[in-house]
PDB file of C-alpha atoms in Angstrom:
ATOM      1  CA  MET V   1     -10.944   6.641 -10.242  1.00 35.00           C
ATOM      2  CA  SER V   2      -8.064   6.357  -7.783  1.00 38.00           C
ATOM      3  CA  GLU V   3      -6.800   3.020  -6.499  1.00 41.00           C
ATOM      4  CA  GLN V   4      -8.089   3.951  -3.051  1.00 44.00           C
ATOM      5  CA  SER V   5     -11.674   4.011  -4.303  1.00 42.00           C
ATOM      6  CA  LEU V   6     -11.464   0.651  -6.109  1.00 40.00           C
ATOM      7  CA  PRO V   7     -13.346  -2.342  -4.686  1.00 48.00           C
ATOM      8  CA  ALA V   8     -11.169  -4.543  -2.477  1.00 47.00           C
ATOM      9  CA  ASP V   9     -11.053  -7.342  -5.073  1.00 57.00           C
ATOM     10  CA  ALA V  10     -10.120  -5.039  -7.997  1.00 63.00           C
ATOM     11  CA  LEU V  11      -6.566  -5.087  -9.307  1.00 78.00           C
ATOM     12  CA  PRO V  12      -4.668  -2.142 -10.710  1.00 91.00           C
ATOM     13  CA  GLU V  13      -4.698  -2.280 -14.528  1.00 94.00           C
ATOM     14  CA  TYR V  14      -0.936  -2.895 -14.767  1.00 95.00           C
ATOM     15  CA  ALA V  15      -1.202  -5.799 -12.319  1.00 96.00           C
ATOM     16  CA  GLU V  16      -3.979  -7.358 -14.397  1.00 96.00           C
ATOM     17  CA  ARG V  17      -1.822  -7.122 -17.500  1.00 96.00           C
ATOM     18  CA  VAL V  18       1.171  -8.736 -15.746  1.00 97.00           C
ATOM     19  CA  LEU V  19      -0.987 -11.576 -14.446  1.00 97.00           C
ATOM     20  CA  ASP V  20      -2.515 -12.088 -17.903  1.00 97.00           C
ATOM     21  CA  VAL V  21       0.988 -12.599 -19.332  1.00 97.00           C
ATOM     22  CA  ALA V  22       1.867 -15.047 -16.529  1.00 97.00           C
ATOM     23  CA  GLU V  23      -1.216 -17.091 -17.436  1.00 97.00           C
ATOM     24  CA  GLU V  24      -0.133 -17.221 -21.103  1.00 97.00           C
ATOM     25  CA  ILE V  25       3.210 -18.908 -20.337  1.00 97.00           C
ATOM     26  CA  PRO V  26       2.896 -22.592 -21.244  1.00 97.00           C
ATOM     27  CA  PRO V  27       3.665 -25.340 -18.722  1.00 97.00           C
ATOM     28  CA  GLY V  28       7.355 -26.203 -18.729  1.00 97.00           C
ATOM     29  CA  ARG V  29       8.391 -22.717 -19.878  1.00 98.00           C
ATOM     30  CA  VAL V  30       9.289 -19.460 -18.090  1.00 98.00           C
ATOM     31  CA  MET V  31       9.646 -15.735 -18.694  1.00 98.00           C
ATOM     32  CA  THR V  32      11.843 -13.412 -16.674  1.00 98.00           C
ATOM     33  CA  TYR V  33      10.483 -10.373 -14.868  1.00 97.00           C
ATOM     34  CA  GLY V  34      12.208  -8.274 -17.526  1.00 97.00           C
ATOM     35  CA  ASP V  35      10.693 -10.335 -20.342  1.00 97.00           C
ATOM     36  CA  VAL V  36       7.210  -9.639 -18.998  1.00 97.00           C
ATOM     37  CA  ALA V  37       7.907  -5.902 -18.722  1.00 96.00           C
ATOM     38  CA  GLU V  38       9.309  -5.868 -22.263  1.00 96.00           C
ATOM     39  CA  TRP V  39       6.281  -7.808 -23.525  1.00 96.00           C
ATOM     40  CA  LEU V  40       3.980  -5.221 -21.964  1.00 95.00           C
ATOM     41  CA  GLU V  41       6.188  -2.348 -23.135  1.00 95.00           C
ATOM     42  CA  GLU V  42       5.698  -0.821 -19.702  1.00 94.00           C
ATOM     43  CA  GLY V  43       7.436  -0.920 -16.339  1.00 94.00           C
ATOM     44  CA  GLY V  44      10.512  -2.943 -15.592  1.00 96.00           C
ATOM     45  CA  PRO V  45      11.605  -6.097 -13.787  1.00 96.00           C
ATOM     46  CA  ARG V  46      11.081  -4.574 -10.335  1.00 96.00           C
ATOM     47  CA  GLN V  47       7.523  -3.500 -11.128  1.00 96.00           C
ATOM     48  CA  VAL V  48       6.701  -6.962 -12.469  1.00 97.00           C
ATOM     49  CA  GLY V  49       8.296  -8.542  -9.407  1.00 96.00           C
ATOM     50  CA  ARG V  50       6.213  -6.327  -7.130  1.00 96.00           C
ATOM     51  CA  VAL V  51       3.007  -7.323  -8.920  1.00 96.00           C
ATOM     52  CA  MET V  52       3.937 -11.001  -8.662  1.00 97.00           C
ATOM     53  CA  ALA V  53       4.747 -10.634  -4.955  1.00 95.00           C
ATOM     54  CA  LEU V  54       1.434  -8.936  -4.209  1.00 95.00           C
ATOM     55  CA  TYR V  55      -0.971 -10.686  -6.578  1.00 95.00           C
ATOM     56  CA  GLY V  56       0.817 -13.647  -8.194  1.00 95.00           C
ATOM     57  CA  GLY V  57      -0.693 -16.369  -6.035  1.00 94.00           C
ATOM     58  CA  ALA V  58      -3.706 -16.656  -8.344  1.00 92.00           C
ATOM     59  CA  VAL V  59      -1.604 -17.464 -11.442  1.00 97.00           C
ATOM     60  CA  PRO V  60       1.280 -19.852 -12.212  1.00 98.00           C
ATOM     61  CA  TRP V  61       3.771 -17.590 -10.389  1.00 97.00           C
ATOM     62  CA  TRP V  62       6.614 -20.098 -10.749  1.00 97.00           C
ATOM     63  CA  ARG V  63       6.722 -19.363 -14.491  1.00 98.00           C
ATOM     64  CA  VAL V  64       7.842 -15.726 -13.938  1.00 97.00           C
ATOM     65  CA  VAL V  65      11.433 -15.920 -12.764  1.00 97.00           C
ATOM     66  CA  ARG V  66      14.769 -14.248 -12.186  1.00 95.00           C
ATOM     67  CA  ALA V  67      16.999 -13.941 -15.249  1.00 95.00           C
ATOM     68  CA  ASP V  68      19.779 -15.972 -13.616  1.00 93.00           C
ATOM     69  CA  GLY V  69      17.533 -19.028 -13.181  1.00 93.00           C
ATOM     70  CA  VAL V  70      17.846 -19.102  -9.390  1.00 92.00           C
ATOM     71  CA  LEU V  71      14.675 -20.360  -7.744  1.00 92.00           C
ATOM     72  CA  LEU V  72      12.591 -17.789  -5.884  1.00 89.00           C
ATOM     73  CA  PRO V  73      13.969 -17.493  -2.331  1.00 88.00           C
ATOM     74  CA  GLY V  74      11.464 -18.746   0.219  1.00 91.00           C
ATOM     75  CA  HIS V  75       9.482 -20.633  -2.417  1.00 93.00           C
ATOM     76  CA  GLU V  76      12.201 -22.888  -3.829  1.00 92.00           C
ATOM     77  CA  LEU V  77      10.640 -26.214  -2.916  1.00 93.00           C
ATOM     78  CA  GLN V  78       7.136 -25.255  -4.109  1.00 96.00           C
ATOM     79  CA  ALA V  79       8.553 -23.985  -7.394  1.00 96.00           C
ATOM     80  CA  LEU V  80      10.818 -27.004  -7.831  1.00 95.00           C
ATOM     81  CA  GLU V  81       7.851 -29.340  -7.419  1.00 96.00           C
ATOM     82  CA  GLN V  82       5.972 -27.413 -10.146  1.00 97.00           C
ATOM     83  CA  TYR V  83       8.992 -27.418 -12.481  1.00 97.00           C
ATOM     84  CA  ARG V  84       9.443 -31.153 -12.121  1.00 96.00           C
ATOM     85  CA  THR V  85       5.718 -31.806 -12.628  1.00 97.00           C
ATOM     86  CA  GLU V  86       5.671 -29.629 -15.772  1.00 98.00           C
ATOM     87  CA  GLY V  87       9.000 -30.892 -17.143  1.00 97.00           C
ATOM     88  CA  THR V  88      10.659 -27.472 -17.020  1.00 97.00           C
ATOM     89  CA  PRO V  89      14.349 -27.784 -18.004  1.00 97.00           C
ATOM     90  CA  LEU V  90      16.640 -27.571 -14.971  1.00 96.00           C
ATOM     91  CA  LYS V  91      20.380 -27.494 -14.440  1.00 93.00           C
ATOM     92  CA  GLU V  92      21.415 -29.746 -11.601  1.00 85.00           C
ATOM     93  CA  ALA V  93      23.010 -28.015  -8.658  1.00 73.00           C
ATOM     94  CA  SER V  94      26.718 -28.133  -8.075  1.00 68.00           C
ATOM     95  CA  ARG V  95      27.926 -29.370  -4.722  1.00 63.00           C
ATOM     96  CA  ALA V  96      29.091 -25.848  -3.939  1.00 59.00           C
ATOM     97  CA  SER V  97      25.642 -24.303  -4.427  1.00 57.00           C
ATOM     98  CA  GLU V  98      23.757 -23.393  -1.294  1.00 58.00           C
ATOM     99  CA  GLY V  99      21.156 -26.028  -0.457  1.00 64.00           C
ATOM    100  CA  HIS V 100      22.137 -28.021  -3.558  1.00 74.00           C
ATOM    101  CA  LEU V 101      19.065 -26.738  -5.388  1.00 85.00           C
ATOM    102  CA  PRO V 102      18.991 -26.817  -9.173  1.00 91.00           C
ATOM    103  CA  ARG V 103      18.580 -23.702 -11.310  1.00 93.00           C
ATOM    104  CA  LEU V 104      16.347 -23.248 -14.285  1.00 96.00           C
ATOM    105  CA  ASP V 105      18.026 -23.942 -17.613  1.00 96.00           C
ATOM    106  CA  MET V 106      17.177 -20.540 -19.042  1.00 96.00           C
ATOM    107  CA  LYS V 107      18.392 -21.345 -22.562  1.00 96.00           C
ATOM    108  CA  GLN V 108      15.877 -24.168 -22.844  1.00 96.00           C
ATOM    109  CA  ALA V 109      13.076 -23.013 -20.531  1.00 97.00           C
ATOM    110  CA  ARG V 110      12.720 -19.382 -21.609  1.00 97.00           C
ATOM    111  CA  TRP V 111       9.577 -18.632 -23.581  1.00 97.00           C
ATOM    112  CA  GLU V 112       9.577 -15.789 -26.069  1.00 89.00           C
ATOM    113  CA  GLY V 113       5.826 -15.737 -26.590  1.00 82.00           C
ATOM    114  CA  GLY V 114       5.531 -18.095 -29.540  1.00 70.00           C
ATOM    115  CA  ASP V 115       3.177 -17.052 -32.328  1.00 56.00           C
ATOM    116  CA  ARG V 116       1.549 -14.442 -30.108  1.00 53.00           C
ATOM    117  CA  ALA V 117       4.843 -12.545 -29.741  1.00 46.00           C
ATOM    118  CA  GLU V 118       4.705 -11.369 -33.351  1.00 44.00           C
ATOM    119  CA  GLY V 119       1.512  -9.365 -32.841  1.00 42.00           C
ATOM    120  CA  HIS V 120       1.691  -8.241 -29.229  1.00 43.00           C
ATOM    121  CA  THR V 121       1.106  -4.625 -28.337  1.00 39.00           C
TER     122      THR V 121
END
């Protein structure tokens, strides 16, 4: 069955898998786009980013992030509110940073998959 013949509310299989991983990330933790692709053993950071851009609104999208910890452009304030609510580790912004927005503390916030990571396929 081609994607064109799918019902309007159906997601491509890869998109469903990406969104499933996003839902597994615990509050206060994050995975990078590349981490998700590696977890799935399919696609890459750009493919994961595309899925999140198109379909991510139904899952905790703020938990799938850029590897450098910069907040998602255009959604910085929404994401920052979620990070603070969940207690996600942040690095305070330097005075030189644009908008003085913090970054994610990737060393502390990054989630490797916990116990589930050992048996993922």
